[in-house]
Amino acid sequence: MDEISYAPAEGLLSFTWALIALPALGAAVLLLAGRRADKWGHWIGVTTIGAAFALALGLFASLAGLENKSADLDLFTILSVGGLDIEASLLFDPLSAVFCLLITGVGFLIHVYAVGYMSHDPGRRKFFAYFNLFAAAMLVLVLGGNYFMTFVGWEGVGLASYLLIAFWQLKPAAATAGKKAFLTNRVADVGFLLAMFLMLGTVGTLDFAGVFNAVEQGNSNGAAGLSEGTSLALGLLLLAAACGKSGQWPFQTWLPDAMEGPTPVSALIHAATMVTAGVYLIARSNVIFSLNPDVQTAVVVVGALTLLLGSIVGCAKDDIKRVLAWSTVSQIGYMFLAVGLGGAAFALGIIHLLAHGFFKAGLFLGSGSVMHAMNDQTDIRRFGGLWRTMPLTYATFAAGWLAIIGLFPFSGYFTKDPIIAAAFAREGWQGWVVGGAALLGAALTAFYMTRLFVLTFHGPKRWTEDVHPHESPAIMTGPLVLLGIGSLAAGGLMASPVTEWLTPVFGEQHEAHGHLSHMQVTVATTVAVVLGAALAWLLFRGGTDEVPRAAAWPVRAARADLGGEAVNRGLFERPSRLAASASVAMDGRVVDGAVNGLSAAVGGSSRRLLALQTGFVRSYALSILSGAVIVVAALMVVVTQ
Amino acid sequence: MSESTAVTIDWAGLAPLVIVFAAAFVGLLAEATVPKSRRLPVQVALAVAALAAAFVAVVLNADKSGTVFALDGVAIGSVVIDGPGLFLQGTIAILSIVAVLLLAERRTVRGGDFVAEAAVVADSAADLEQRREDGATEIFPLTLFAVTGMMMFVTSGDLLTMFVALEMLSLPLYLLCGLAKRRRLISQEAALKYFLLGAFASAFYVYGMAMLYGFAGTVDLAGINAAGVGSGQPRMFLYIGVAMIAVALLFKAAAVPFHMWTPDVYTGAPTPVTALMAACVKVAAFGGLLRVFNVGLSSSAWDWHLILTVIAVATMIGGAIFAVTQRNIKRLLAYSSIANAGYLLIGVIALGDAVGQTMFYLAAYGFTVIAAFAVVSLVRDGDEEATHLARWAGLGKKSPGTAVVFTILMLALAGLPFTSGFTAKFSLFAAALQADELGLVIVGVVSSAILAFPYLRVVVLLWLNEPAPDAPTVNLPSPMAGTVVAAGVAATLILGVAPGFLLDIVDQASTFLNT
């Protein structure tokens, strides 16, 4: 492969920084203006992100006109130590371009929706400030021209998500969820940090080009570049970081809890943008991953495991947002699977990510609309028959539902089926296992999404007495309609142009052919999806119990998140508590004992010795005299020895 | 012999001493001639100008090295101009300027903190009368005499000159200690104790000098050093002489077990005088110790090394342990000055390797301690200083500015980074390690840890305790005390953050002239 290099930015592309500056400026204004901005502040938030979207479109067009399809922009030097220079550099290439469009485009729609959704919330200005901050951080993440900048955005996203998940911080569940998200992410971030340290230690730079070239050299002629072990470690560390941000096994538990935040937050952070950061990181580092079959296998395993885990748990949840959250876990699993498979599947993962951005945002916003109508209830057992009262929400939700389960000719069909096919194309027995898992996941997805859809909008009304459902205002349904259209069409429209667009990033790839032909996979998937959906339809069209009943062990296990929480409790919480109480005991008895004993000894001897300080000159003189005698005597002793 | 005698004098080298000495006499004349109302500004201006001029003279001498007097071209080592001497002279001059400003403070106590006659029976009618009057201005010439003595002490090349300097710096100080306007009796007691014990120590000095003369046939430090190698006299004379001289000098430096006067005198003396003693006298005393041991006794180092080590350990540990239970801020600072004497003794024991670092420590400590005493003089219960620590509780709430300043000073004394206390301790201990004094450094660090406790307790007291309802007031500092505090804190922080320039200077000025 040729050396990787990025062309310097020119023309409009040298304004890439404004993409970040716009929402950052919005956040700053909103936070600094204080209460004065309460009345109009949210429009600043909407305007800045809208302007950023317009700019992103312009940049996208300029990039399309470039021959080498990349624009590198060095802003200033952050750190210059010895031979190491860390630049604040931005990289606008096809990969970051599609992410920018997704973040600003879908982000804009969610912003508009949130104007309506948060209209009665006293903290709306603060909410939009955090929202803008989040968008800015995410843009830093995807635009960063080196791992350091990516990390800055990475941490910024972590902070903003903490602020937003715990937005209703007086609610203990929300505060806890925010903390959990932040801590889980921090643990995974250690992977990112270690990866950066490793890069600095071995390659001596954090620039994408520098690292990738070193990895490639190491692959082609071992001596000059990175050793195989180093690039393996790099890959695994980056994978750990990606798993944390994307809610992949074993870090999945924070994601469903994060639904404690306001619903637009769930849509923005946990469907369209933040959770995709992990996918972005792997896609960006595709060179490292492609050249390491072992790391790729790890990614594939994580992806397949998580997509099954998410879809199984999704079947057992009764909270509308939690079902969607687990479905996010599962869908990101598909994306991980795709980028783990490598080659042509890299692009498939990104396309699925884009399509998912549309339909999951639509689904989340739709669920917010339903909650709005149902007095903020989230239990689907107490919904039912809403299609008549909320036609627009119903229609858009249906679009998202069709898109996610992937029936022809809707989005998921064009984006998920190829991933399943690629999974089957993996060599040897692994292909059967991974492909089977992906296929099973598709059936399960169809089942739980249909269950969700039917229980919410169809069947008998199981409402609590005081609810009077109504359709949401236009400012909320408008974005819903746009996202609904996007959900239906995005997959079909994007599939082949985006693959072509991303070619400069991932290189020219040819589709692999494996155990099953594409046609066979399509048929199998469609059958699985239809079976899953039909089963759910049959089971739930007549409604369900208003409270969960005792159930067999698989359901109980799924309701308990398949042991995710239990593992956390057993593996981390209990040992930590034990260690904490042990160190408290240690501190109380041993350390404090020693310290207190020591201080008592010092204080006691101080008081006793001070008795010598009588205040009489004669005793002072005696002290001097005895001192003199001792000095003379000591000199004699030393000398006579 | 007499006809051909020709004495040559290096006037420029002598200038710092002459300027301050002359100014002291002019000050005395001014007492007699200048009208009472104008005496204070005249005296302060004269003292500051003289000290500043002396400092300039020191700087102009910077590259000089040699003796001031020569007889027929042969150097006589009574007054020596060399790097350490000049640096310490300069340090004393600067610190004295700061101390003089504190002496000139007239706002905290109306008319100043001094009476004119120390010997008047306390609380008698005459005493009450003189307390009503404005403070005496004789303190300024007295201070200048003492400062002359200190500057001579650090440059004297023979024991006799050194003795004259010792008495010259001591006698005015005895008097100054007894001049406090408040708590007269304690002040007089302090003066008496200091005088009696000082006289006692001087006797040791004279006796030790006689012994060393008997041993070496000269009082010249270089000559004594030479005799330490090749004298035919019984070495007993040397040992007794070294011991006696050491006792006298360690008394001035306040090392255990010769320290007992320190807390009483520091508490009883007027606070500005205490500041002068803690800063300038400390510099002079250790300047003398450095010179005597480096120039005069380095050849017999093996003999005195053990006992001086024992004294250093006792001083470091003793000072720290005594300080732990102190409830009076002035006594606390007194014991802390004893512990600091212990750290400085490490520098003396390490001889040539640590001369520069010891001098740096002296300068850094001087500024910090002068500012600390200045703050002490500002926190008052009505007319009197609120020296009991319990009265300082919650000062941070009532007077955050003062509390911040005092916190910085306490942290500096405790040796925390970004203060001069840290850089000074670090460089001194590092130099001692170079000289293979690991044991002393360990004791020094342990002692610093113990000593950090009382300092930090003051900080806790300032910030975390509730103020008493009748908490002491903090006098808004007048320009004088304000300048002192500002100068002290500024030096503490600058030497903590950017000590490089001064470390370079002491590095260049660390070689004694061995005439």
mmCIF file with all atom_site columns, N, CA, C and O in Angstrom, chain A residues 602 606-607 609-610 612-613 615 617 620-621 623-624 628 631-632 634-636 638-639, chain B residues 193 200 204 236 239 243-244 257-258 260 263-264 302-303 306-307 321-322 325-326 335:
data_model
loop_
_atom_site.group_PDB
_atom_site.id
_atom_site.type_symbol
_atom_site.label_atom_id
_atom_site.label_alt_id
_atom_site.label_comp_id
_atom_site.label_asym_id
_atom_site.label_entity_id
_atom_site.label_seq_id
_atom_site.pdbx_PDB_ins_code
_atom_site.Cartn_x
_atom_site.Cartn_y
_atom_site.Cartn_z
_atom_site.occupancy
_atom_site.B_iso_or_equiv
_atom_site.pdbx_formal_charge
_atom_site.auth_seq_id
_atom_site.auth_comp_id
_atom_site.auth_asym_id
_atom_site.auth_atom_id
_atom_site.pdbx_PDB_model_num
ATOM 1   N N  . VAL A 1 602 ? 4.811  12.343 70.483 1.00 0.00 ? 602 VAL A N  1
ATOM 2   C CA . VAL A 1 602 ? 5.495  13.623 70.271 1.00 0.00 ? 602 VAL A CA 1
ATOM 3   C C  . VAL A 1 602 ? 4.940  14.676 71.215 1.00 0.00 ? 602 VAL A C  1
ATOM 4   O O  . VAL A 1 602 ? 5.688  15.406 71.888 1.00 0.00 ? 602 VAL A O  1
ATOM 5   N N  . SER A 1 606 ? 6.842  16.463 74.159 1.00 0.00 ? 606 SER A N  1
ATOM 6   C CA . SER A 1 606 ? 6.942  17.917 74.088 1.00 0.00 ? 606 SER A CA 1
ATOM 7   C C  . SER A 1 606 ? 6.589  18.533 75.437 1.00 0.00 ? 606 SER A C  1
ATOM 8   O O  . SER A 1 606 ? 7.322  19.363 75.969 1.00 0.00 ? 606 SER A O  1
ATOM 9   N N  . ARG A 1 607 ? 5.455  18.074 76.022 1.00 0.00 ? 607 ARG A N  1
ATOM 10  C CA . ARG A 1 607 ? 5.052  18.638 77.315 1.00 0.00 ? 607 ARG A CA 1
ATOM 11  C C  . ARG A 1 607 ? 6.088  18.333 78.400 1.00 0.00 ? 607 ARG A C  1
ATOM 12  O O  . ARG A 1 607 ? 6.417  19.177 79.220 1.00 0.00 ? 607 ARG A O  1
ATOM 13  N N  . LEU A 1 609 ? 9.322  17.651 78.041 1.00 0.00 ? 609 LEU A N  1
ATOM 14  C CA . LEU A 1 609 ? 10.569 18.385 77.845 1.00 0.00 ? 609 LEU A CA 1
ATOM 15  C C  . LEU A 1 609 ? 10.410 19.857 78.171 1.00 0.00 ? 609 LEU A C  1
ATOM 16  O O  . LEU A 1 609 ? 11.337 20.510 78.637 1.00 0.00 ? 609 LEU A O  1
ATOM 17  N N  . LEU A 1 610 ? 9.193  20.367 77.923 1.00 0.00 ? 610 LEU A N  1
ATOM 18  C CA . LEU A 1 610 ? 9.002  21.788 78.162 1.00 0.00 ? 610 LEU A CA 1
ATOM 19  C C  . LEU A 1 610 ? 9.040  22.113 79.649 1.00 0.00 ? 610 LEU A C  1
ATOM 20  O O  . LEU A 1 610 ? 9.163  23.280 80.023 1.00 0.00 ? 610 LEU A O  1
ATOM 21  N N  . LEU A 1 612 ? 11.417 21.593 81.323 1.00 0.00 ? 612 LEU A N  1
ATOM 22  C CA . LEU A 1 612 ? 12.765 22.132 81.512 1.00 0.00 ? 612 LEU A CA 1
ATOM 23  C C  . LEU A 1 612 ? 12.781 23.640 81.361 1.00 0.00 ? 612 LEU A C  1
ATOM 24  O O  . LEU A 1 612 ? 13.640 24.331 81.905 1.00 0.00 ? 612 LEU A O  1
ATOM 25  N N  . GLN A 1 613 ? 11.847 24.140 80.597 1.00 0.00 ? 613 GLN A N  1
ATOM 26  C CA . GLN A 1 613 ? 11.803 25.578 80.327 1.00 0.00 ? 613 GLN A CA 1
ATOM 27  C C  . GLN A 1 613 ? 11.148 26.267 81.527 1.00 0.00 ? 613 GLN A C  1
ATOM 28  O O  . GLN A 1 613 ? 9.978  26.621 81.493 1.00 0.00 ? 613 GLN A O  1
ATOM 29  N N  . GLY A 1 615 ? 11.873 29.151 83.036 1.00 0.00 ? 615 GLY A N  1
ATOM 30  C CA . GLY A 1 615 ? 11.783 30.595 83.099 1.00 0.00 ? 615 GLY A CA 1
ATOM 31  C C  . GLY A 1 615 ? 12.845 31.204 84.003 1.00 0.00 ? 615 GLY A C  1
ATOM 32  O O  . GLY A 1 615 ? 12.993 32.418 84.048 1.00 0.00 ? 615 GLY A O  1
ATOM 33  N N  . VAL A 1 617 ? 16.633 32.148 84.938 1.00 0.00 ? 617 VAL A N  1
ATOM 34  C CA . VAL A 1 617 ? 17.893 32.309 84.221 1.00 0.00 ? 617 VAL A CA 1
ATOM 35  C C  . VAL A 1 617 ? 18.916 31.296 84.716 1.00 0.00 ? 617 VAL A C  1
ATOM 36  O O  . VAL A 1 617 ? 19.708 30.777 83.939 1.00 0.00 ? 617 VAL A O  1
ATOM 37  N N  . TYR A 1 620 ? 18.646 28.162 82.957 1.00 0.00 ? 620 TYR A N  1
ATOM 38  C CA . TYR A 1 620 ? 19.107 28.314 81.571 1.00 0.00 ? 620 TYR A CA 1
ATOM 39  C C  . TYR A 1 620 ? 20.631 28.268 81.526 1.00 0.00 ? 620 TYR A C  1
ATOM 40  O O  . TYR A 1 620 ? 21.235 27.621 80.663 1.00 0.00 ? 620 TYR A O  1
ATOM 41  N N  . ALA A 1 621 ? 21.240 28.994 82.479 1.00 0.00 ? 621 ALA A N  1
ATOM 42  C CA . ALA A 1 621 ? 22.708 29.032 82.513 1.00 0.00 ? 621 ALA A CA 1
ATOM 43  C C  . ALA A 1 621 ? 23.259 27.643 82.783 1.00 0.00 ? 621 ALA A C  1
ATOM 44  O O  . ALA A 1 621 ? 24.266 27.225 82.187 1.00 0.00 ? 621 ALA A O  1
ATOM 45  N N  . SER A 1 623 ? 21.912 24.917 81.906 1.00 0.00 ? 623 SER A N  1
ATOM 46  C CA . SER A 1 623 ? 21.778 24.181 80.634 1.00 0.00 ? 623 SER A CA 1
ATOM 47  C C  . SER A 1 623 ? 22.951 24.484 79.714 1.00 0.00 ? 623 SER A C  1
ATOM 48  O O  . SER A 1 623 ? 23.549 23.581 79.117 1.00 0.00 ? 623 SER A O  1
ATOM 49  N N  . ILE A 1 624 ? 23.293 25.773 79.637 1.00 0.00 ? 624 ILE A N  1
ATOM 50  C CA . ILE A 1 624 ? 24.426 26.140 78.778 1.00 0.00 ? 624 ILE A CA 1
ATOM 51  C C  . ILE A 1 624 ? 25.714 25.503 79.304 1.00 0.00 ? 624 ILE A C  1
ATOM 52  O O  . ILE A 1 624 ? 26.495 24.926 78.541 1.00 0.00 ? 624 ILE A O  1
ATOM 53  N N  . ALA A 1 628 ? 28.133 22.874 77.534 1.00 0.00 ? 628 ALA A N  1
ATOM 54  C CA . ALA A 1 628 ? 29.561 23.101 77.299 1.00 0.00 ? 628 ALA A CA 1
ATOM 55  C C  . ALA A 1 628 ? 30.390 21.928 77.804 1.00 0.00 ? 628 ALA A C  1
ATOM 56  O O  . ALA A 1 628 ? 31.314 21.459 77.127 1.00 0.00 ? 628 ALA A O  1
ATOM 57  N N  . VAL A 1 631 ? 30.067 19.119 75.423 1.00 0.00 ? 631 VAL A N  1
ATOM 58  C CA . VAL A 1 631 ? 30.829 19.347 74.193 1.00 0.00 ? 631 VAL A CA 1
ATOM 59  C C  . VAL A 1 631 ? 32.303 19.030 74.435 1.00 0.00 ? 631 VAL A C  1
ATOM 60  O O  . VAL A 1 631 ? 32.944 18.303 73.664 1.00 0.00 ? 631 VAL A O  1
ATOM 61  N N  . VAL A 1 632 ? 32.844 19.570 75.533 1.00 0.00 ? 632 VAL A N  1
ATOM 62  C CA . VAL A 1 632 ? 34.259 19.316 75.822 1.00 0.00 ? 632 VAL A CA 1
ATOM 63  C C  . VAL A 1 632 ? 34.488 17.814 76.003 1.00 0.00 ? 632 VAL A C  1
ATOM 64  O O  . VAL A 1 632 ? 35.417 17.230 75.420 1.00 0.00 ? 632 VAL A O  1
ATOM 65  N N  . ALA A 1 634 ? 32.771 15.332 74.934 1.00 0.00 ? 634 ALA A N  1
ATOM 66  C CA . ALA A 1 634 ? 32.617 14.582 73.685 1.00 0.00 ? 634 ALA A CA 1
ATOM 67  C C  . ALA A 1 634 ? 33.852 14.728 72.814 1.00 0.00 ? 634 ALA A C  1
ATOM 68  O O  . ALA A 1 634 ? 34.327 13.763 72.215 1.00 0.00 ? 634 ALA A O  1
ATOM 69  N N  . LEU A 1 635 ? 34.401 15.941 72.766 1.00 0.00 ? 635 LEU A N  1
ATOM 70  C CA . LEU A 1 635 ? 35.617 16.149 71.983 1.00 0.00 ? 635 LEU A CA 1
ATOM 71  C C  . LEU A 1 635 ? 36.743 15.261 72.512 1.00 0.00 ? 635 LEU A C  1
ATOM 72  O O  . LEU A 1 635 ? 37.472 14.637 71.746 1.00 0.00 ? 635 LEU A O  1
ATOM 73  N N  . MET A 1 636 ? 36.829 15.217 73.853 1.00 0.00 ? 636 MET A N  1
ATOM 74  C CA . MET A 1 636 ? 37.869 14.374 74.455 1.00 0.00 ? 636 MET A CA 1
ATOM 75  C C  . MET A 1 636 ? 37.678 12.921 74.061 1.00 0.00 ? 636 MET A C  1
ATOM 76  O O  . MET A 1 636 ? 38.616 12.222 73.673 1.00 0.00 ? 636 MET A O  1
ATOM 77  N N  . VAL A 1 638 ? 36.137 11.621 71.526 1.00 0.00 ? 638 VAL A N  1
ATOM 78  C CA . VAL A 1 638 ? 36.428 11.381 70.110 1.00 0.00 ? 638 VAL A CA 1
ATOM 79  C C  . VAL A 1 638 ? 37.930 11.309 69.902 1.00 0.00 ? 638 VAL A C  1
ATOM 80  O O  . VAL A 1 638 ? 38.444 10.448 69.185 1.00 0.00 ? 638 VAL A O  1
ATOM 81  N N  . VAL A 1 639 ? 38.629 12.238 70.574 1.00 0.00 ? 639 VAL A N  1
ATOM 82  C CA . VAL A 1 639 ? 40.069 12.328 70.337 1.00 0.00 ? 639 VAL A CA 1
ATOM 83  C C  . VAL A 1 639 ? 40.800 11.139 70.918 1.00 0.00 ? 639 VAL A C  1
ATOM 84  O O  . VAL A 1 639 ? 41.707 10.589 70.298 1.00 0.00 ? 639 VAL A O  1
ATOM 85  N N  . LYS B 2 193 ? 17.348 38.591 80.966 1.00 0.00 ? 193 LYS B N  1
ATOM 86  C CA . LYS B 2 193 ? 17.743 37.204 80.689 1.00 0.00 ? 193 LYS B CA 1
ATOM 87  C C  . LYS B 2 193 ? 18.719 37.142 79.523 1.00 0.00 ? 193 LYS B C  1
ATOM 88  O O  . LYS B 2 193 ? 19.750 36.466 79.570 1.00 0.00 ? 193 LYS B O  1
ATOM 89  N N  . PHE B 2 200 ? 27.249 35.466 79.821 1.00 0.00 ? 200 PHE B N  1
ATOM 90  C CA . PHE B 2 200 ? 27.762 34.133 80.136 1.00 0.00 ? 200 PHE B CA 1
ATOM 91  C C  . PHE B 2 200 ? 28.395 33.493 78.902 1.00 0.00 ? 200 PHE B C  1
ATOM 92  O O  . PHE B 2 200 ? 29.527 32.986 78.930 1.00 0.00 ? 200 PHE B O  1
ATOM 93  N N  . PHE B 2 204 ? 32.454 32.408 77.706 1.00 0.00 ? 204 PHE B N  1
ATOM 94  C CA . PHE B 2 204 ? 32.919 31.184 77.030 1.00 0.00 ? 204 PHE B CA 1
ATOM 95  C C  . PHE B 2 204 ? 33.772 31.535 75.828 1.00 0.00 ? 204 PHE B C  1
ATOM 96  O O  . PHE B 2 204 ? 34.821 30.938 75.577 1.00 0.00 ? 204 PHE B O  1
ATOM 97  N N  . MET B 2 236 ? 44.987 19.529 73.583 1.00 0.00 ? 236 MET B N  1
ATOM 98  C CA . MET B 2 236 ? 43.948 19.805 74.558 1.00 0.00 ? 236 MET B CA 1
ATOM 99  C C  . MET B 2 236 ? 43.457 21.244 74.448 1.00 0.00 ? 236 MET B C  1
ATOM 100 O O  . MET B 2 236 ? 42.271 21.535 74.536 1.00 0.00 ? 236 MET B O  1
ATOM 101 N N  . TYR B 2 239 ? 41.064 21.554 71.643 1.00 0.00 ? 239 TYR B N  1
ATOM 102 C CA . TYR B 2 239 ? 39.728 21.000 71.852 1.00 0.00 ? 239 TYR B CA 1
ATOM 103 C C  . TYR B 2 239 ? 38.896 21.886 72.762 1.00 0.00 ? 239 TYR B C  1
ATOM 104 O O  . TYR B 2 239 ? 37.741 22.187 72.476 1.00 0.00 ? 239 TYR B O  1
ATOM 105 N N  . ALA B 2 243 ? 35.578 23.918 71.701 1.00 0.00 ? 243 ALA B N  1
ATOM 106 C CA . ALA B 2 243 ? 34.333 23.712 72.418 1.00 0.00 ? 243 ALA B CA 1
ATOM 107 C C  . ALA B 2 243 ? 33.783 25.035 72.933 1.00 0.00 ? 243 ALA B C  1
ATOM 108 O O  . ALA B 2 243 ? 32.602 25.340 72.775 1.00 0.00 ? 243 ALA B O  1
ATOM 109 N N  . MET B 2 244 ? 34.640 25.852 73.510 1.00 0.00 ? 244 MET B N  1
ATOM 110 C CA . MET B 2 244 ? 34.164 27.094 74.112 1.00 0.00 ? 244 MET B CA 1
ATOM 111 C C  . MET B 2 244 ? 33.644 28.065 73.047 1.00 0.00 ? 244 MET B C  1
ATOM 112 O O  . MET B 2 244 ? 32.591 28.677 73.181 1.00 0.00 ? 244 MET B O  1
ATOM 113 N N  . PRO B 2 257 ? 21.687 22.502 73.450 1.00 0.00 ? 257 PRO B N  1
ATOM 114 C CA . PRO B 2 257 ? 20.947 22.973 74.640 1.00 0.00 ? 257 PRO B CA 1
ATOM 115 C C  . PRO B 2 257 ? 21.251 24.407 75.024 1.00 0.00 ? 257 PRO B C  1
ATOM 116 O O  . PRO B 2 257 ? 21.189 24.732 76.203 1.00 0.00 ? 257 PRO B O  1
ATOM 117 N N  . PHE B 2 258 ? 21.629 25.250 74.061 1.00 0.00 ? 258 PHE B N  1
ATOM 118 C CA . PHE B 2 258 ? 21.962 26.639 74.392 1.00 0.00 ? 258 PHE B CA 1
ATOM 119 C C  . PHE B 2 258 ? 20.831 27.577 73.950 1.00 0.00 ? 258 PHE B C  1
ATOM 120 O O  . PHE B 2 258 ? 21.029 28.753 73.738 1.00 0.00 ? 258 PHE B O  1
ATOM 121 N N  . MET B 2 260 ? 17.727 28.080 75.427 1.00 0.00 ? 260 MET B N  1
ATOM 122 C CA . MET B 2 260 ? 16.593 28.292 76.311 1.00 0.00 ? 260 MET B CA 1
ATOM 123 C C  . MET B 2 260 ? 16.175 29.744 76.442 1.00 0.00 ? 260 MET B C  1
ATOM 124 O O  . MET B 2 260 ? 15.037 30.036 76.767 1.00 0.00 ? 260 MET B O  1
ATOM 125 N N  . PRO B 2 263 ? 12.846 31.354 73.439 1.00 0.00 ? 263 PRO B N  1
ATOM 126 C CA . PRO B 2 263 ? 11.410 31.596 73.545 1.00 0.00 ? 263 PRO B CA 1
ATOM 127 C C  . PRO B 2 263 ? 11.082 32.756 74.475 1.00 0.00 ? 263 PRO B C  1
ATOM 128 O O  . PRO B 2 263 ? 10.213 33.570 74.147 1.00 0.00 ? 263 PRO B O  1
ATOM 129 N N  . ASP B 2 264 ? 11.791 32.866 75.588 1.00 0.00 ? 264 ASP B N  1
ATOM 130 C CA . ASP B 2 264 ? 11.482 33.934 76.525 1.00 0.00 ? 264 ASP B CA 1
ATOM 131 C C  . ASP B 2 264 ? 11.781 35.300 75.928 1.00 0.00 ? 264 ASP B C  1
ATOM 132 O O  . ASP B 2 264 ? 10.988 36.237 76.037 1.00 0.00 ? 264 ASP B O  1
ATOM 133 N N  . TRP B 2 302 ? 37.502 16.442 61.841 1.00 0.00 ? 302 TRP B N  1
ATOM 134 C CA . TRP B 2 302 ? 37.231 15.089 62.328 1.00 0.00 ? 302 TRP B CA 1
ATOM 135 C C  . TRP B 2 302 ? 36.942 15.101 63.835 1.00 0.00 ? 302 TRP B C  1
ATOM 136 O O  . TRP B 2 302 ? 36.143 14.350 64.341 1.00 0.00 ? 302 TRP B O  1
ATOM 137 N N  . ASP B 2 303 ? 37.619 16.027 64.548 1.00 0.00 ? 303 ASP B N  1
ATOM 138 C CA . ASP B 2 303 ? 37.455 16.080 65.995 1.00 0.00 ? 303 ASP B CA 1
ATOM 139 C C  . ASP B 2 303 ? 36.068 16.563 66.412 1.00 0.00 ? 303 ASP B C  1
ATOM 140 O O  . ASP B 2 303 ? 35.479 16.045 67.343 1.00 0.00 ? 303 ASP B O  1
ATOM 141 N N  . LEU B 2 306 ? 31.511 14.834 65.304 1.00 0.00 ? 306 LEU B N  1
ATOM 142 C CA . LEU B 2 306 ? 30.508 14.040 66.023 1.00 0.00 ? 306 LEU B CA 1
ATOM 143 C C  . LEU B 2 306 ? 29.658 14.922 66.930 1.00 0.00 ? 306 LEU B C  1
ATOM 144 O O  . LEU B 2 306 ? 28.430 14.881 66.883 1.00 0.00 ? 306 LEU B O  1
ATOM 145 N N  . ILE B 2 307 ? 30.342 15.767 67.732 1.00 0.00 ? 307 ILE B N  1
ATOM 146 C CA . ILE B 2 307 ? 29.573 16.510 68.725 1.00 0.00 ? 307 ILE B CA 1
ATOM 147 C C  . ILE B 2 307 ? 28.671 17.542 68.062 1.00 0.00 ? 307 ILE B C  1
ATOM 148 O O  . ILE B 2 307 ? 27.524 17.767 68.470 1.00 0.00 ? 307 ILE B O  1
ATOM 149 N N  . ILE B 2 321 ? 9.919  19.283 68.448 1.00 0.00 ? 321 ILE B N  1
ATOM 150 C CA . ILE B 2 321 ? 9.049  18.698 69.478 1.00 0.00 ? 321 ILE B CA 1
ATOM 151 C C  . ILE B 2 321 ? 8.550  19.783 70.435 1.00 0.00 ? 321 ILE B C  1
ATOM 152 O O  . ILE B 2 321 ? 7.386  19.799 70.805 1.00 0.00 ? 321 ILE B O  1
ATOM 153 N N  . PHE B 2 322 ? 9.433  20.705 70.802 1.00 0.00 ? 322 PHE B N  1
ATOM 154 C CA . PHE B 2 322 ? 8.982  21.800 71.651 1.00 0.00 ? 322 PHE B CA 1
ATOM 155 C C  . PHE B 2 322 ? 7.852  22.571 70.976 1.00 0.00 ? 322 PHE B C  1
ATOM 156 O O  . PHE B 2 322 ? 6.896  22.984 71.613 1.00 0.00 ? 322 PHE B O  1
ATOM 157 N N  . THR B 2 325 ? 3.577  21.679 71.003 1.00 0.00 ? 325 THR B N  1
ATOM 158 C CA . THR B 2 325 ? 2.521  21.985 71.975 1.00 0.00 ? 325 THR B CA 1
ATOM 159 C C  . THR B 2 325 ? 2.419  23.475 72.289 1.00 0.00 ? 325 THR B C  1
ATOM 160 O O  . THR B 2 325 ? 1.755  23.841 73.249 1.00 0.00 ? 325 THR B O  1
ATOM 161 N N  . GLN B 2 326 ? 3.049  24.320 71.491 1.00 0.00 ? 326 GLN B N  1
ATOM 162 C CA . GLN B 2 326 ? 2.985  25.749 71.796 1.00 0.00 ? 326 GLN B CA 1
ATOM 163 C C  . GLN B 2 326 ? 1.613  26.326 71.497 1.00 0.00 ? 326 GLN B C  1
ATOM 164 O O  . GLN B 2 326 ? 0.995  25.991 70.504 1.00 0.00 ? 326 GLN B O  1
ATOM 165 N N  . TYR B 2 335 ? 10.450 28.584 68.754 1.00 0.00 ? 335 TYR B N  1
ATOM 166 C CA . TYR B 2 335 ? 10.909 27.192 68.672 1.00 0.00 ? 335 TYR B CA 1
ATOM 167 C C  . TYR B 2 335 ? 11.158 26.784 67.229 1.00 0.00 ? 335 TYR B C  1
ATOM 168 O O  . TYR B 2 335 ? 12.052 25.998 66.934 1.00 0.00 ? 335 TYR B O  1
#
